[in-house]
C-alpha atoms as a printed R data frame, in Angstrom:
    type eleno elety resid chain resno      x       y      z
1   ATOM     1    CA   UNK     A     1 90.566 -36.973 70.770
2   ATOM     2    CA   UNK     A     2 89.863 -40.574 69.907
3   ATOM     3    CA   UNK     A     3 92.064 -43.621 70.369
4   ATOM     4    CA   UNK     A     4 92.374 -44.693 66.738
5   ATOM     5    CA   UNK     A     5 92.437 -43.010 63.364
6   ATOM     6    CA   UNK     A     6 88.868 -44.247 62.830
7   ATOM     7    CA   UNK     A     7 87.554 -42.247 65.792
8   ATOM     8    CA   UNK     A     8 89.720 -39.179 65.438
9   ATOM     9    CA   UNK     A     9 88.226 -35.689 65.163
10  ATOM    10    CA   UNK     A    10 90.401 -34.869 62.169
11  ATOM    11    CA   UNK     A    11 89.484 -36.873 59.085
12  ATOM    12    CA   UNK     A    12 92.206 -39.190 57.939
13  ATOM    13    CA   UNK     A    13 93.844 -39.279 54.548
14  ATOM    14    CA   UNK     A    14 92.994 -35.611 53.972
15  ATOM    15    CA   UNK     A    15 95.398 -33.343 52.086
16  ATOM    16    CA   UNK     A    16 93.385 -30.159 51.524
17  ATOM    17    CA   UNK     A    17 93.216 -28.918 55.131
18  ATOM    18    CA   UNK     A    18 89.606 -29.906 55.891
19  ATOM    19    CA   UNK     A    19 88.788 -30.273 59.584
20  ATOM    20    CA   UNK     A    20 85.958 -32.628 60.434
21  ATOM    21    CA   UNK     A    21 84.079 -33.395 63.652
22  ATOM    22    CA   UNK     A    22 82.964 -37.033 63.560
23  ATOM    23    CA   UNK     A    23 80.512 -38.944 65.754
24  ATOM    24    CA   UNK     A    24 79.661 -42.627 66.135
25  ATOM    25    CA   UNK     A    25 83.092 -43.613 65.009
26  ATOM    26    CA   UNK     A    26 83.452 -42.179 61.518
27  ATOM    27    CA   UNK     A    27 80.166 -40.336 60.804
28  ATOM    28    CA   UNK     A    28 80.790 -36.681 59.826
29  ATOM    29    CA   UNK     A    29 78.846 -34.138 61.880
30  ATOM    30    CA   UNK     A    30 80.417 -30.740 61.185
31  ATOM    31    CA   UNK     A    31 82.994 -30.094 58.473
32  ATOM    32    CA   UNK     A    32 85.170 -26.989 58.214
33  ATOM    33    CA   UNK     A    33 86.717 -26.610 54.775
34  ATOM    34    CA   UNK     A    34 90.072 -24.951 54.238
35  ATOM    35    CA   UNK     A    35 88.357 -21.880 52.737
36  ATOM    36    CA   UNK     A    36 86.282 -21.392 55.907
37  ATOM    37    CA   UNK     A    37 82.950 -22.746 54.613
38  ATOM    38    CA   UNK     A    38 80.953 -24.897 57.044
39  ATOM    39    CA   UNK     A    39 79.336 -28.203 56.091
40  ATOM    40    CA   UNK     A    40 76.750 -29.955 58.243
41  ATOM    41    CA   UNK     A    41 75.427 -33.532 58.283
42  ATOM    42    CA   UNK     A    42 76.812 -36.933 57.422
43  ATOM    43    CA   UNK     A    43 77.054 -35.871 53.788
44  ATOM    44    CA   UNK     A    44 78.304 -32.326 54.364
45  ATOM    45    CA   UNK     A    45 76.073 -29.673 52.890
46  ATOM    46    CA   UNK     A    46 77.462 -26.156 52.509
47  ATOM    47    CA   UNK     A    47 74.308 -24.356 51.376
48  ATOM    48    CA   UNK     A    48 74.016 -21.594 48.802
49  ATOM    49    CA   UNK     A    49 74.793 -17.904 48.864
50  ATOM    50    CA   UNK     A    50 72.385 -16.074 51.178
51  ATOM    51    CA   UNK     A    51 71.109 -19.170 52.982
52  ATOM    52    CA   UNK     A    52 71.043 -19.509 56.768
53  ATOM    53    CA   UNK     A    53 71.546 -22.489 59.061
54  ATOM    54    CA   UNK     A    54 68.208 -23.686 60.467
55  ATOM    55    CA   UNK     A    55 67.713 -26.103 63.341
56  ATOM    56    CA   UNK     A    56 65.851 -29.349 62.626
57  ATOM    57    CA   UNK     A    57 65.361 -30.075 66.318
58  ATOM    58    CA   UNK     A    58 67.142 -32.637 68.507
59  ATOM    59    CA   UNK     A    59 66.628 -35.571 66.135
60  ATOM    60    CA   UNK     A    60 68.303 -34.309 62.948
61  ATOM    61    CA   UNK     A    61 71.191 -32.240 61.700
62  ATOM    62    CA   UNK     A    62 70.522 -28.564 60.943
63  ATOM    63    CA   UNK     A    63 70.040 -27.608 57.301
64  ATOM    64    CA   UNK     A    64 70.837 -24.647 55.097
65  ATOM    65    CA   UNK     A    65 67.625 -22.844 54.124
66  ATOM    66    CA   UNK     A    66 66.651 -19.724 52.204
67  ATOM    67    CA   UNK     A    67 65.148 -17.172 54.611
68  ATOM    68    CA   UNK     A    68 61.596 -16.122 53.915
69  ATOM    69    CA   UNK     A    69 61.224 -12.705 52.346
70  ATOM    70    CA   UNK     A    70 59.781 -10.055 54.599
71  ATOM    71    CA   UNK     A    71 56.325  -8.622 54.049
72  ATOM    72    CA   UNK     A    72 57.873  -5.516 52.500
73  ATOM    73    CA   UNK     A    73 60.832  -5.532 50.105
74  ATOM    74    CA   UNK     A    74 62.645  -2.586 48.565
75  ATOM    75    CA   UNK     A    75 62.558  -3.702 44.935
76  ATOM    76    CA   UNK     A    76 64.613  -0.841 43.530
77  ATOM    77    CA   UNK     A    77 65.333   2.835 43.975
78  ATOM    78    CA   UNK     A    78 66.734   5.564 41.787
79  ATOM    79    CA   UNK     A    79 67.690   9.197 41.961
80  ATOM    80    CA   UNK     A    80 66.924  11.081 38.750
81  ATOM    81    CA   UNK     A    81 68.878  14.151 37.724
82  ATOM    82    CA   UNK     A    82 67.409  16.104 34.807
83  ATOM    83    CA   UNK     A    83 66.064  12.815 33.357
84  ATOM    84    CA   UNK     A    84 63.490  12.668 30.577
85  ATOM    85    CA   UNK     A    85 61.552   9.998 32.496
86  ATOM    86    CA   UNK     A    86 61.775   7.470 35.325
87  ATOM    87    CA   UNK     A    87 60.858   3.908 34.330
88  ATOM    88    CA   UNK     A    88 60.288   0.767 36.395
89  ATOM    89    CA   UNK     A    89 59.950  -2.521 34.491
90  ATOM    90    CA   UNK     A    90 59.535  -6.154 35.495
91  ATOM    91    CA   UNK     A    91 56.477  -5.791 37.732
92  ATOM    92    CA   UNK     A    92 55.248  -9.310 38.495
93  ATOM    93    CA   UNK     A    93 52.828 -11.334 40.612
94  ATOM    94    CA   UNK     A    94 55.644 -11.955 43.104
95  ATOM    95    CA   UNK     A    95 54.167  -8.962 44.919
96  ATOM    96    CA   UNK     A    96 50.480  -8.444 45.588
97  ATOM    97    CA   UNK     A    97 50.896  -4.705 46.067
98  ATOM    98    CA   UNK     A    98 53.545  -2.268 44.876
99  ATOM    99    CA   UNK     A    99 54.217   1.040 46.609
100 ATOM   100    CA   UNK     A   100 56.009   3.795 44.713
101 ATOM   101    CA   UNK     A   101 57.295   6.710 46.771
102 ATOM   102    CA   UNK     A   102 58.571   9.863 45.106
103 ATOM   103    CA   UNK     A   103 60.446  12.391 47.158
104 ATOM   104    CA   UNK     A   104 61.348  16.036 46.420
105 ATOM   105    CA   UNK     A   105 60.641  15.775 42.686
106 ATOM   106    CA   UNK     A   106 60.801  18.882 40.547
107 ATOM   107    CA   UNK     A   107 61.069  19.716 36.874
108 ATOM   108    CA   UNK     A   108 63.028  21.999 34.608
109 ATOM   109    CA   UNK     A   109 59.812  23.992 33.996
110 ATOM   110    CA   UNK     A   110 56.331  24.328 35.505
111 ATOM   111    CA   UNK     A   111 54.531  21.109 34.602
112 ATOM   112    CA   UNK     A   112 52.261  18.264 35.796
113 ATOM   113    CA   UNK     A   113 53.937  15.128 37.156
114 ATOM   114    CA   UNK     A   114 52.118  12.100 35.706
115 ATOM   115    CA   UNK     A   115 52.267   8.294 35.476
116 ATOM   116    CA   UNK     A   116 51.650   6.014 32.479
117 ATOM   117    CA   UNK     A   117 51.437   2.203 32.384
118 ATOM   118    CA   UNK     A   118 52.586  -0.533 30.011
119 ATOM   119    CA   UNK     A   119 51.542  -4.127 29.340
120 ATOM   120    CA   UNK     A   120 54.640  -4.987 27.276
121 ATOM   121    CA   UNK     A   121 57.385  -4.139 29.752
122 ATOM   122    CA   UNK     A   122 57.849  -0.603 28.488
123 ATOM   123    CA   UNK     A   123 57.905  -1.101 24.714
124 ATOM   124    CA   UNK     A   124 54.839   1.154 24.565
125 ATOM   125    CA   UNK     A   125 52.476   2.837 27.019
126 ATOM   126    CA   UNK     A   126 48.726   3.356 27.047
127 ATOM   127    CA   UNK     A   127 47.887   6.869 25.862
128 ATOM   128    CA   UNK     A   128 44.111   7.184 26.389
129 ATOM   129    CA   UNK     A   129 41.151   6.257 28.640
130 ATOM   130    CA   UNK     A   130 42.925   6.713 31.970
131 ATOM   131    CA   UNK     A   131 40.283   7.029 34.709
132 ATOM   132    CA   UNK     A   132 41.094   9.371 37.589
133 ATOM   133    CA   UNK     A   133 38.774  10.268 40.447
134 ATOM   134    CA   UNK     A   134 39.474  12.049 43.693
135 ATOM   135    CA   UNK     A   135 39.817  15.362 45.483
136 ATOM   136    CA   UNK     A   136 42.415  18.078 45.646
137 ATOM   137    CA   UNK     A   137 42.668  20.743 48.316
138 ATOM   138    CA   UNK     A   138 44.134  24.203 47.721
139 ATOM   139    CA   UNK     A   139 44.226  26.758 50.532
140 ATOM   140    CA   UNK     A   140 41.551  24.867 52.465
141 ATOM   141    CA   UNK     A   141 39.149  24.649 49.497
142 ATOM   142    CA   UNK     A   142 38.223  21.125 48.327
143 ATOM   143    CA   UNK     A   143 37.459  20.283 44.692
144 ATOM   144    CA   UNK     A   144 36.513  17.034 42.964
145 ATOM   145    CA   UNK     A   145 38.323  15.725 39.891
146 ATOM   146    CA   UNK     A   146 36.745  12.898 37.873
147 ATOM   147    CA   UNK     A   147 37.353  11.737 34.324
148 ATOM   148    CA   UNK     A   148 37.712   8.557 32.271
149 ATOM   149    CA   UNK     A   149 39.453  10.181 29.302
150 ATOM   150    CA   UNK     A   150 42.852  11.326 30.565
151 ATOM   151    CA   UNK     A   151 46.034  10.330 28.766
152 ATOM   152    CA   UNK     A   152 47.852   9.644 32.050
153 ATOM   153    CA   UNK     A   153 47.402   9.439 35.813
154 ATOM   154    CA   UNK     A   154 48.077  12.663 37.715
155 ATOM   155    CA   UNK     A   155 50.603  12.340 40.507
156 ATOM   156    CA   UNK     A   156 49.835  15.868 41.668
157 ATOM   157    CA   UNK     A   157 49.174  18.596 41.507
158 ATOM   158    CA   UNK     A   158 46.123  18.448 39.248
159 ATOM   159    CA   UNK     A   159 45.777  22.208 38.759
160 ATOM   160    CA   UNK     A   160 49.189  22.730 37.191
161 ATOM   161    CA   UNK     A   161 52.681  22.309 38.543
162 ATOM   162    CA   UNK     A   162 55.081  24.992 39.641
163 ATOM   163    CA   UNK     A   163 57.693  22.615 41.033
164 ATOM   164    CA   UNK     A   164 61.210  23.798 41.712
165 ATOM   165    CA   UNK     A   165 64.121  22.911 43.969
166 ATOM   166    CA   UNK     A   166 62.470  24.850 46.801
167 ATOM   167    CA   UNK     A   167 58.893  23.762 45.901
168 ATOM   168    CA   UNK     A   168 59.059  20.051 45.018
169 ATOM   169    CA   UNK     A   169 56.331  17.439 44.709
170 ATOM   170    CA   UNK     A   170 56.271  14.376 46.974
171 ATOM   171    CA   UNK     A   171 53.831  11.513 47.374
172 ATOM   172    CA   UNK     A   172 53.087   7.793 47.223
173 ATOM   173    CA   UNK     A   173 51.185   5.478 44.879
174 ATOM   174    CA   UNK     A   174 49.671   2.162 45.971
175 ATOM   175    CA   UNK     A   175 49.310  -0.206 42.984
176 ATOM   176    CA   UNK     A   176 47.123  -3.226 43.656
177 ATOM   177    CA   UNK     A   177 48.425  -6.409 42.027
178 ATOM   178    CA   UNK     A   178 49.235  -4.645 38.742
179 ATOM   179    CA   UNK     A   179 50.668  -7.786 37.116
180 ATOM   180    CA   UNK     A   180 47.416  -9.746 37.531
181 ATOM   181    CA   UNK     A   181 45.080 -10.169 34.559
182 ATOM   182    CA   UNK     A   182 42.681  -7.437 35.595
183 ATOM   183    CA   UNK     A   183 42.209  -3.726 35.194
184 ATOM   184    CA   UNK     A   184 44.960  -1.679 36.786
185 ATOM   185    CA   UNK     A   185 43.857   0.015 40.026
186 ATOM   186    CA   UNK     A   186 45.841   2.315 42.300
187 ATOM   187    CA   UNK     A   187 45.607   5.166 44.783
188 ATOM   188    CA   UNK     A   188 47.782   8.248 45.110
189 ATOM   189    CA   UNK     A   189 48.452  10.740 47.883
190 ATOM   190    CA   UNK     A   190 50.605  13.761 47.097
191 ATOM   191    CA   UNK     A   191 51.649  17.179 48.335
192 ATOM   192    CA   UNK     A   192 52.825  19.745 45.778
193 ATOM   193    CA   UNK     A   193 52.894  23.374 44.751
194 ATOM   194    CA   UNK     A   194 50.300  24.219 42.109
195 ATOM   195    CA   UNK     A   195 50.491  26.628 39.197
196 ATOM   196    CA   UNK     A   196 49.764  29.613 41.464
197 ATOM   197    CA   UNK     A   197 52.430  28.665 43.951
198 ATOM   198    CA   UNK     A   198 49.896  27.416 46.532
199 ATOM   199    CA   UNK     A   199 50.192  24.086 48.324
200 ATOM   200    CA   UNK     A   200 47.922  21.394 46.888
201 ATOM   201    CA   UNK     A   201 47.090  18.089 48.575
202 ATOM   202    CA   UNK     A   202 45.779  15.401 46.219
203 ATOM   203    CA   UNK     A   203 43.985  12.139 47.060
204 ATOM   204    CA   UNK     A   204 42.926  10.234 43.947
205 ATOM   205    CA   UNK     A   205 42.075   6.721 42.740
206 ATOM   206    CA   UNK     A   206 43.088   5.306 39.383
207 ATOM   207    CA   UNK     A   207 41.413   2.895 36.979
208 ATOM   208    CA   UNK     A   208 43.599   1.719 34.147
209 ATOM   209    CA   UNK     A   209 42.841   1.934 30.436
210 ATOM   210    CA   UNK     A   210 43.712  -1.764 30.228
211 ATOM   211    CA   UNK     A   211 40.934  -4.333 30.587
212 ATOM   212    CA   UNK     A   212 42.545  -7.641 31.593
213 ATOM   213    CA   UNK     A   213 46.120  -7.081 30.407
214 ATOM   214    CA   UNK     A   214 48.753  -7.472 33.115
215 ATOM   215    CA   UNK     A   215 50.732  -4.288 33.759
216 ATOM   216    CA   UNK     A   216 54.476  -4.884 34.060
217 ATOM   217    CA   UNK     A   217 56.003  -1.423 33.633
218 ATOM   218    CA   UNK     A   218 55.310   2.154 34.708
219 ATOM   219    CA   UNK     A   219 56.795   5.455 33.556
220 ATOM   220    CA   UNK     A   220 56.837   8.775 35.400
221 ATOM   221    CA   UNK     A   221 57.179  11.923 33.293
222 ATOM   222    CA   UNK     A   222 56.267  15.578 33.295
223 ATOM   223    CA   UNK     A   223 53.346  15.963 30.904
224 ATOM   224    CA   UNK     A   224 54.933  18.918 29.108
225 ATOM   225    CA   UNK     A   225 58.286  17.164 28.648
226 ATOM   226    CA   UNK     A   226 60.157  18.971 31.442
227 ATOM   227    CA   UNK     A   227 63.070  16.950 32.794
228 ATOM   228    CA   UNK     A   228 62.784  15.201 36.189
229 ATOM   229    CA   UNK     A   229 64.985  15.518 39.243
230 ATOM   230    CA   UNK     A   230 64.163  13.656 42.460
231 ATOM   231    CA   UNK     A   231 64.190  10.368 44.367
232 ATOM   232    CA   UNK     A   232 62.014   7.326 43.655
233 ATOM   233    CA   UNK     A   233 61.644   4.099 45.671
234 ATOM   234    CA   UNK     A   234 59.617   1.047 44.602
235 ATOM   235    CA   UNK     A   235 58.536  -1.427 47.315
236 ATOM   236    CA   UNK     A   236 56.830  -4.783 46.918
237 ATOM   237    CA   UNK     A   237 54.417  -6.326 49.418
238 ATOM   238    CA   UNK     A   238 54.410 -10.118 49.467
239 ATOM   239    CA   UNK     A   239 51.568 -11.752 47.548
240 ATOM   240    CA   UNK     A   240 51.188 -14.485 50.187
């Protein structure tokens, strides 16, 4: 197509196999490199890994752009097998809310599943003044739990764990902007077997022992040092 080399579809003087669609004589429009990458525009742009081609309307060439992150992002997940703890570091203000789900978690011995928090990315963890308030229901009977002096946050059950492969603990924790310079706040909903083998539903709120220190790491353990087996998924909700 084209009557002279200056108006041809294939660029002239090329030795690397590039195929180029030209308009207005010699202006590049779409360029196909020998390796299969696609360039757009008069100065071909090939974009970066993960980018998508976005229309600029009828008046301009399309451009490579980074797609916006969804409202919810799976940050990381892990499956623990007889682990001493499960740790998530690097919490940041990229996400306004973090959601931690734990699924079918049980220990090597009857124990309480708990959460501790860190302001130095896991080098150390707060060990006092954890505030926990909420209710737990066992066999249809509701009880209130409230304290400001715990050494951890209960993930359930509160009355003592009897978790096993057939009686695991599962639940979710909503952490509200933990990496902001404010006191750590969160809510937890869990379903577990308690120390007597009865089902226990727990709904509690947390207030961190930190005052204005940003929290950037969390650790899940069994309070009595039993090992952990189970699945954990950490999601981030966009801060914007």
